[in-house]
């Protein structure tokens, strides 16, 4: 349900679609959730597309365009993002995307085929149900089908290590352009198997990716607010595809990141704005370290993307397996001085 109680000219109550992902979020073993508070927050104050300090027009015209122009990347990066936006917002009308009449009726085989195709294009992927509490502005049209294919692509670790003084290439925009192109290939493959689908691009804020990546078993929420994956640590950018098929879901995983982050805290120490809190607290019905956007954003501007909290993460620097081997054996956090 979505309440419009603050709109004087239209004080209405809109009933939303059934939320099949709610049960997955509410029962995650790695995060404490108060379902009643989360439900109420999503009804009375839906999440915004962008964090509160960001205004889209100012962000694009005063921050992103000058940043890309200084690097001579305005055409490469700018057109890459614009192309994905046009594909997502204009070209996804069902009449423009024919679906094969030769439908793959075996959903187990369909899942394997989609996953294999996505991995060949550089994605890690998992299937879950959309949790409609994490759709911006409560606009269910942004994700028309309930099955969610969550796709993650690795960022270049050498480019990430350049922050806070990035060079000509940018660790995030490289993936925005590449993944923003390849995700539509995955969508075309799904349609070739006889199913409708709808893409949300990697830089889109309409659907919140981190909770769905956790729900799809691709990682666990880290202290720095991003999803830590077994394969690539925190250096992943996400996108999602809404699929009109009841595909078997993947189970959430426990990577022991909660305990590890509590003992590590390197991202908390490295954040120049002090935007990452020392301890978890309840925010919108979820107990976590909520990033202070007002403290983060100035350094996002100053460092043209920042990313220090990702750079110092031991899982990024040494890999998940090595970090956990030392941590589980002797309680040692690799890269942290005693």
XYZ file of C-alpha atoms in Angstrom:
338
model
C 0.000 0.000 0.000
C 1.238 3.520 -0.820
C -0.139 6.497 1.121
C -0.298 9.986 -0.380
C -1.335 11.654 2.822
C 0.871 14.765 2.326
C -0.548 15.590 -1.096
C -3.385 17.993 -0.242
C -4.919 17.871 -3.704
C -4.842 14.084 -3.862
C -5.073 12.410 -0.494
C -5.490 8.845 -1.647
C -4.431 5.349 -0.742
C -3.048 3.210 -3.564
C -2.872 -0.527 -3.105
C 0.345 -1.951 -4.464
C 1.105 -5.330 -5.972
C 1.730 -8.367 -3.741
C 5.273 -8.272 -2.367
C 6.684 -11.788 -2.786
C 10.209 -10.732 -1.820
C 9.136 -9.518 1.611
C 9.388 -12.963 3.222
C 12.987 -13.336 2.013
C 14.130 -9.974 3.404
C 12.263 -10.365 6.685
C 13.933 -13.718 7.368
C 17.531 -12.970 6.410
C 19.906 -14.618 8.870
C 22.672 -12.029 8.441
C 20.653 -8.815 8.994
C 18.167 -7.932 11.716
C 14.897 -6.638 10.273
C 11.791 -5.269 11.968
C 9.151 -6.053 9.307
C 6.473 -3.787 10.765
C 8.741 -0.724 10.778
C 10.117 -1.495 7.314
C 6.584 -1.913 5.967
C 5.439 1.382 7.452
C 8.514 3.263 6.228
C 8.021 2.045 2.672
C 4.347 3.028 2.725
C 4.596 6.487 4.253
C 8.015 7.571 2.969
C 9.184 5.474 -0.019
C 12.859 5.484 -0.872
C 14.097 8.177 -3.240
C 15.804 7.489 -6.554
C 18.935 9.376 -5.446
C 20.362 10.042 -2.005
C 19.005 13.236 -0.502
C 22.044 15.552 -1.104
C 21.962 14.762 -4.831
C 19.770 16.732 -7.219
C 19.716 14.986 -10.591
C 20.070 18.112 -12.769
C 22.893 19.529 -10.644
C 24.630 16.138 -10.438
C 24.630 15.701 -14.210
C 25.405 19.269 -15.325
C 27.728 20.465 -12.563
C 29.472 17.248 -11.535
C 29.385 14.402 -14.043
C 29.647 16.257 -17.359
C 32.656 18.402 -16.270
C 34.304 15.326 -14.746
C 34.003 13.374 -17.997
C 34.966 16.366 -20.142
C 38.227 16.878 -18.228
C 39.202 13.324 -19.148
C 38.110 13.470 -22.754
C 35.512 10.810 -21.973
C 32.342 12.800 -22.541
C 31.466 10.918 -25.711
C 32.607 7.459 -24.608
C 31.159 7.531 -21.093
C 28.392 10.032 -21.695
C 27.013 8.343 -24.786
C 27.354 4.939 -23.140
C 25.160 6.036 -20.236
C 22.674 7.888 -22.452
C 22.359 4.855 -24.730
C 21.509 2.641 -21.762
C 18.979 5.174 -20.458
C 17.262 5.331 -23.847
C 17.239 1.539 -24.073
C 15.783 1.265 -20.575
C 13.239 4.063 -20.599
C 12.160 4.194 -24.250
C 13.028 1.001 -26.098
C 11.644 -1.585 -23.681
C 8.059 -1.320 -24.840
C 6.818 -4.900 -25.464
C 6.079 -4.060 -29.096
C 9.750 -3.223 -29.647
C 11.026 -6.427 -28.057
C 9.503 -9.517 -29.655
C 9.425 -12.687 -27.585
C 10.076 -16.050 -29.179
C 7.068 -18.319 -29.570
C 9.368 -21.280 -28.965
C 9.240 -21.111 -25.171
C 11.651 -23.040 -22.944
C 9.075 -24.768 -20.754
C 11.577 -26.414 -18.405
C 12.271 -23.686 -15.858
C 15.234 -25.568 -14.368
C 16.917 -25.612 -17.770
C 15.897 -22.000 -18.342
C 17.654 -20.929 -15.162
C 20.823 -22.782 -16.146
C 20.792 -21.306 -19.649
C 20.310 -17.733 -18.429
C 22.991 -18.076 -15.757
C 25.475 -19.580 -18.207
C 24.831 -16.854 -20.774
C 25.217 -14.115 -18.145
C 28.465 -15.576 -16.775
C 29.920 -15.763 -20.277
C 29.443 -12.005 -20.428
C 31.257 -11.384 -17.171
C 28.429 -11.371 -14.636
C 27.899 -13.114 -11.368
C 24.191 -13.708 -11.019
C 21.429 -14.999 -8.784
C 17.648 -15.204 -8.763
C 15.299 -13.854 -6.118
C 11.906 -12.163 -5.800
C 11.631 -8.387 -5.932
C 11.026 -6.772 -2.560
C 8.774 -3.885 -3.531
C 9.715 -1.942 -0.421
C 13.020 -1.238 -2.213
C 11.503 0.349 -5.308
C 11.971 4.121 -5.446
C 8.845 6.212 -4.874
C 6.857 2.990 -4.552
C 6.536 2.927 -8.366
C 5.904 -0.745 -9.149
C 5.966 -0.041 -12.885
C 9.753 0.116 -12.610
C 9.818 -3.643 -11.991
C 6.770 -5.201 -13.663
C 7.492 -8.884 -12.951
C 8.210 -10.485 -9.589
C 11.194 -12.685 -10.457
C 14.464 -10.768 -10.260
C 17.700 -11.729 -11.977
C 20.442 -9.867 -10.105
C 23.615 -9.294 -12.124
C 26.956 -8.079 -10.786
C 30.043 -7.089 -12.786
C 33.543 -6.662 -11.379
C 35.148 -3.231 -11.425
C 38.780 -2.918 -12.495
C 40.810 -3.321 -9.299
C 43.719 -1.244 -10.604
C 41.402 1.670 -11.378
C 39.833 1.369 -7.933
C 43.279 1.499 -6.363
C 43.869 4.903 -8.016
C 41.346 6.653 -5.758
C 41.239 9.278 -4.355
C 43.176 10.594 -7.382
C 41.577 8.848 -10.363
C 43.256 9.057 -13.752
C 41.687 9.243 -17.185
C 39.584 6.097 -16.770
C 37.029 5.876 -13.961
C 36.410 2.615 -12.110
C 32.640 3.103 -11.937
C 31.928 4.532 -15.400
C 33.870 1.749 -17.090
C 31.309 -0.694 -15.682
C 28.346 1.626 -16.197
C 29.092 1.643 -19.922
C 30.074 -2.014 -20.326
C 27.381 -3.519 -18.124
C 24.855 -0.997 -19.420
C 25.368 -2.523 -22.851
C 25.707 -6.212 -22.002
C 22.669 -6.378 -19.713
C 20.444 -5.803 -22.740
C 22.125 -8.766 -24.440
C 21.068 -10.890 -21.479
C 17.524 -9.526 -21.824
C 17.437 -10.426 -25.516
C 18.590 -13.930 -24.648
C 15.757 -14.295 -22.122
C 13.237 -13.145 -24.725
C 14.684 -15.657 -27.189
C 13.656 -18.339 -24.681
C 10.058 -17.149 -24.769
C 9.765 -14.875 -21.708
C 9.144 -11.170 -21.310
C 11.615 -9.203 -19.218
C 12.521 -5.650 -18.265
C 16.026 -4.263 -17.582
C 17.164 -1.887 -14.834
C 20.584 -0.494 -15.815
C 23.631 -0.423 -13.475
C 23.473 3.332 -12.698
C 19.706 3.330 -12.157
C 18.326 4.250 -8.740
C 14.753 3.171 -9.387
C 15.322 -0.234 -7.810
C 17.758 -0.624 -4.929
C 20.263 -3.299 -5.851
C 22.146 -4.159 -2.612
C 19.233 -5.764 -0.728
C 18.352 -7.853 -3.763
C 21.958 -8.963 -4.272
C 21.933 -10.168 -0.658
C 18.569 -11.880 -1.147
C 19.879 -13.610 -4.299
C 22.809 -15.143 -2.419
C 25.502 -13.063 -4.121
C 27.007 -11.533 -1.007
C 26.510 -9.952 2.376
C 26.124 -6.323 3.386
C 29.408 -4.791 4.539
C 30.049 -1.984 7.003
C 30.652 0.395 4.078
C 27.102 -0.095 2.825
C 27.972 -2.153 -0.252
C 27.529 -5.852 -0.896
C 30.689 -7.874 -0.226
C 30.940 -10.801 -2.633
C 33.001 -13.958 -2.393
C 34.301 -13.480 -5.934
C 35.227 -9.787 -6.049
C 34.799 -8.379 -2.560
C 33.193 -4.907 -2.708
C 34.244 -3.984 -6.259
C 30.945 -4.878 -7.969
C 28.358 -2.780 -9.755
C 24.855 -4.233 -9.996
C 21.904 -4.278 -12.361
C 18.704 -6.327 -12.473
C 16.250 -7.860 -14.906
C 12.583 -8.419 -14.134
C 11.479 -11.744 -15.680
C 7.975 -13.053 -16.284
C 8.872 -16.577 -15.168
C 8.613 -18.386 -11.846
C 12.259 -19.489 -11.769
C 13.684 -21.323 -8.756
C 15.250 -18.872 -6.332
C 18.768 -18.831 -4.935
C 19.289 -18.879 -1.177
C 20.940 -16.025 0.750
C 24.436 -16.807 2.016
C 26.302 -16.143 5.236
C 29.882 -15.065 4.474
C 30.589 -14.147 8.107
C 31.014 -10.536 7.065
C 29.137 -9.112 10.062
C 31.740 -10.353 12.538
C 34.598 -9.600 10.169
C 33.482 -5.988 9.627
C 33.003 -5.483 13.372
C 36.646 -6.445 13.953
C 38.024 -4.746 10.835
C 36.533 -1.220 10.684
C 39.169 -0.073 8.175
C 36.553 1.566 5.969
C 35.224 3.476 8.984
C 38.705 4.815 9.720
C 39.448 5.628 6.071
C 36.266 7.557 5.281
C 37.385 11.216 5.046
C 33.921 12.498 5.938
C 33.320 10.167 8.850
C 30.199 9.011 7.031
C 30.299 5.378 8.208
C 29.058 4.969 11.797
C 31.020 2.922 14.303
C 28.022 0.823 15.301
C 24.828 -0.410 13.709
C 21.561 1.318 14.444
C 17.944 0.895 13.379
C 17.046 2.757 10.186
C 13.740 2.178 8.398
C 13.352 -1.162 10.142
C 16.836 -2.513 9.339
C 19.683 -2.757 11.850
C 22.835 -1.728 9.999
C 25.523 0.935 9.614
C 23.578 3.505 7.610
C 25.895 5.746 5.615
C 25.496 9.454 6.397
C 24.865 10.767 2.890
C 25.418 14.407 3.853
C 28.941 13.576 5.029
C 29.718 11.248 2.143
C 28.560 13.441 -0.740
C 31.083 16.327 -0.360
C 33.966 13.879 -0.733
C 32.183 12.109 -3.582
C 32.401 15.505 -5.307
C 35.931 16.333 -4.164
C 37.447 12.991 -5.188
C 35.267 12.602 -8.293
C 33.671 9.403 -7.086
C 35.742 8.698 -3.951
C 35.661 4.924 -3.275
C 38.173 4.923 -0.395
C 35.912 2.661 1.652
C 36.142 0.086 -1.154
C 39.879 0.501 -1.682
C 40.879 -0.214 1.930
C 38.610 -3.241 2.341
C 40.776 -6.325 3.010
C 38.407 -8.465 0.933
C 39.255 -6.244 -2.037
C 42.981 -6.238 -1.304
C 43.595 -9.879 -0.423
C 40.493 -11.774 -1.529
C 37.716 -13.376 0.472
C 39.292 -16.821 0.902
C 42.635 -15.510 2.200
C 40.953 -13.069 4.579
C 38.639 -15.687 6.025
C 41.400 -18.261 6.383
C 43.362 -15.918 8.651
C 40.325 -14.520 10.423
C 38.671 -17.849 11.226
C 41.964 -19.400 12.355
C 43.511 -16.677 14.524
C 41.109 -13.728 14.416
C 43.565 -11.772 12.264
C 42.263 -9.120 9.856
C 44.717 -8.985 6.972
C 46.014 -5.484 6.324
C 45.053 -4.161 9.739
C 47.846 -3.137 12.066
C 47.688 -4.422 15.598
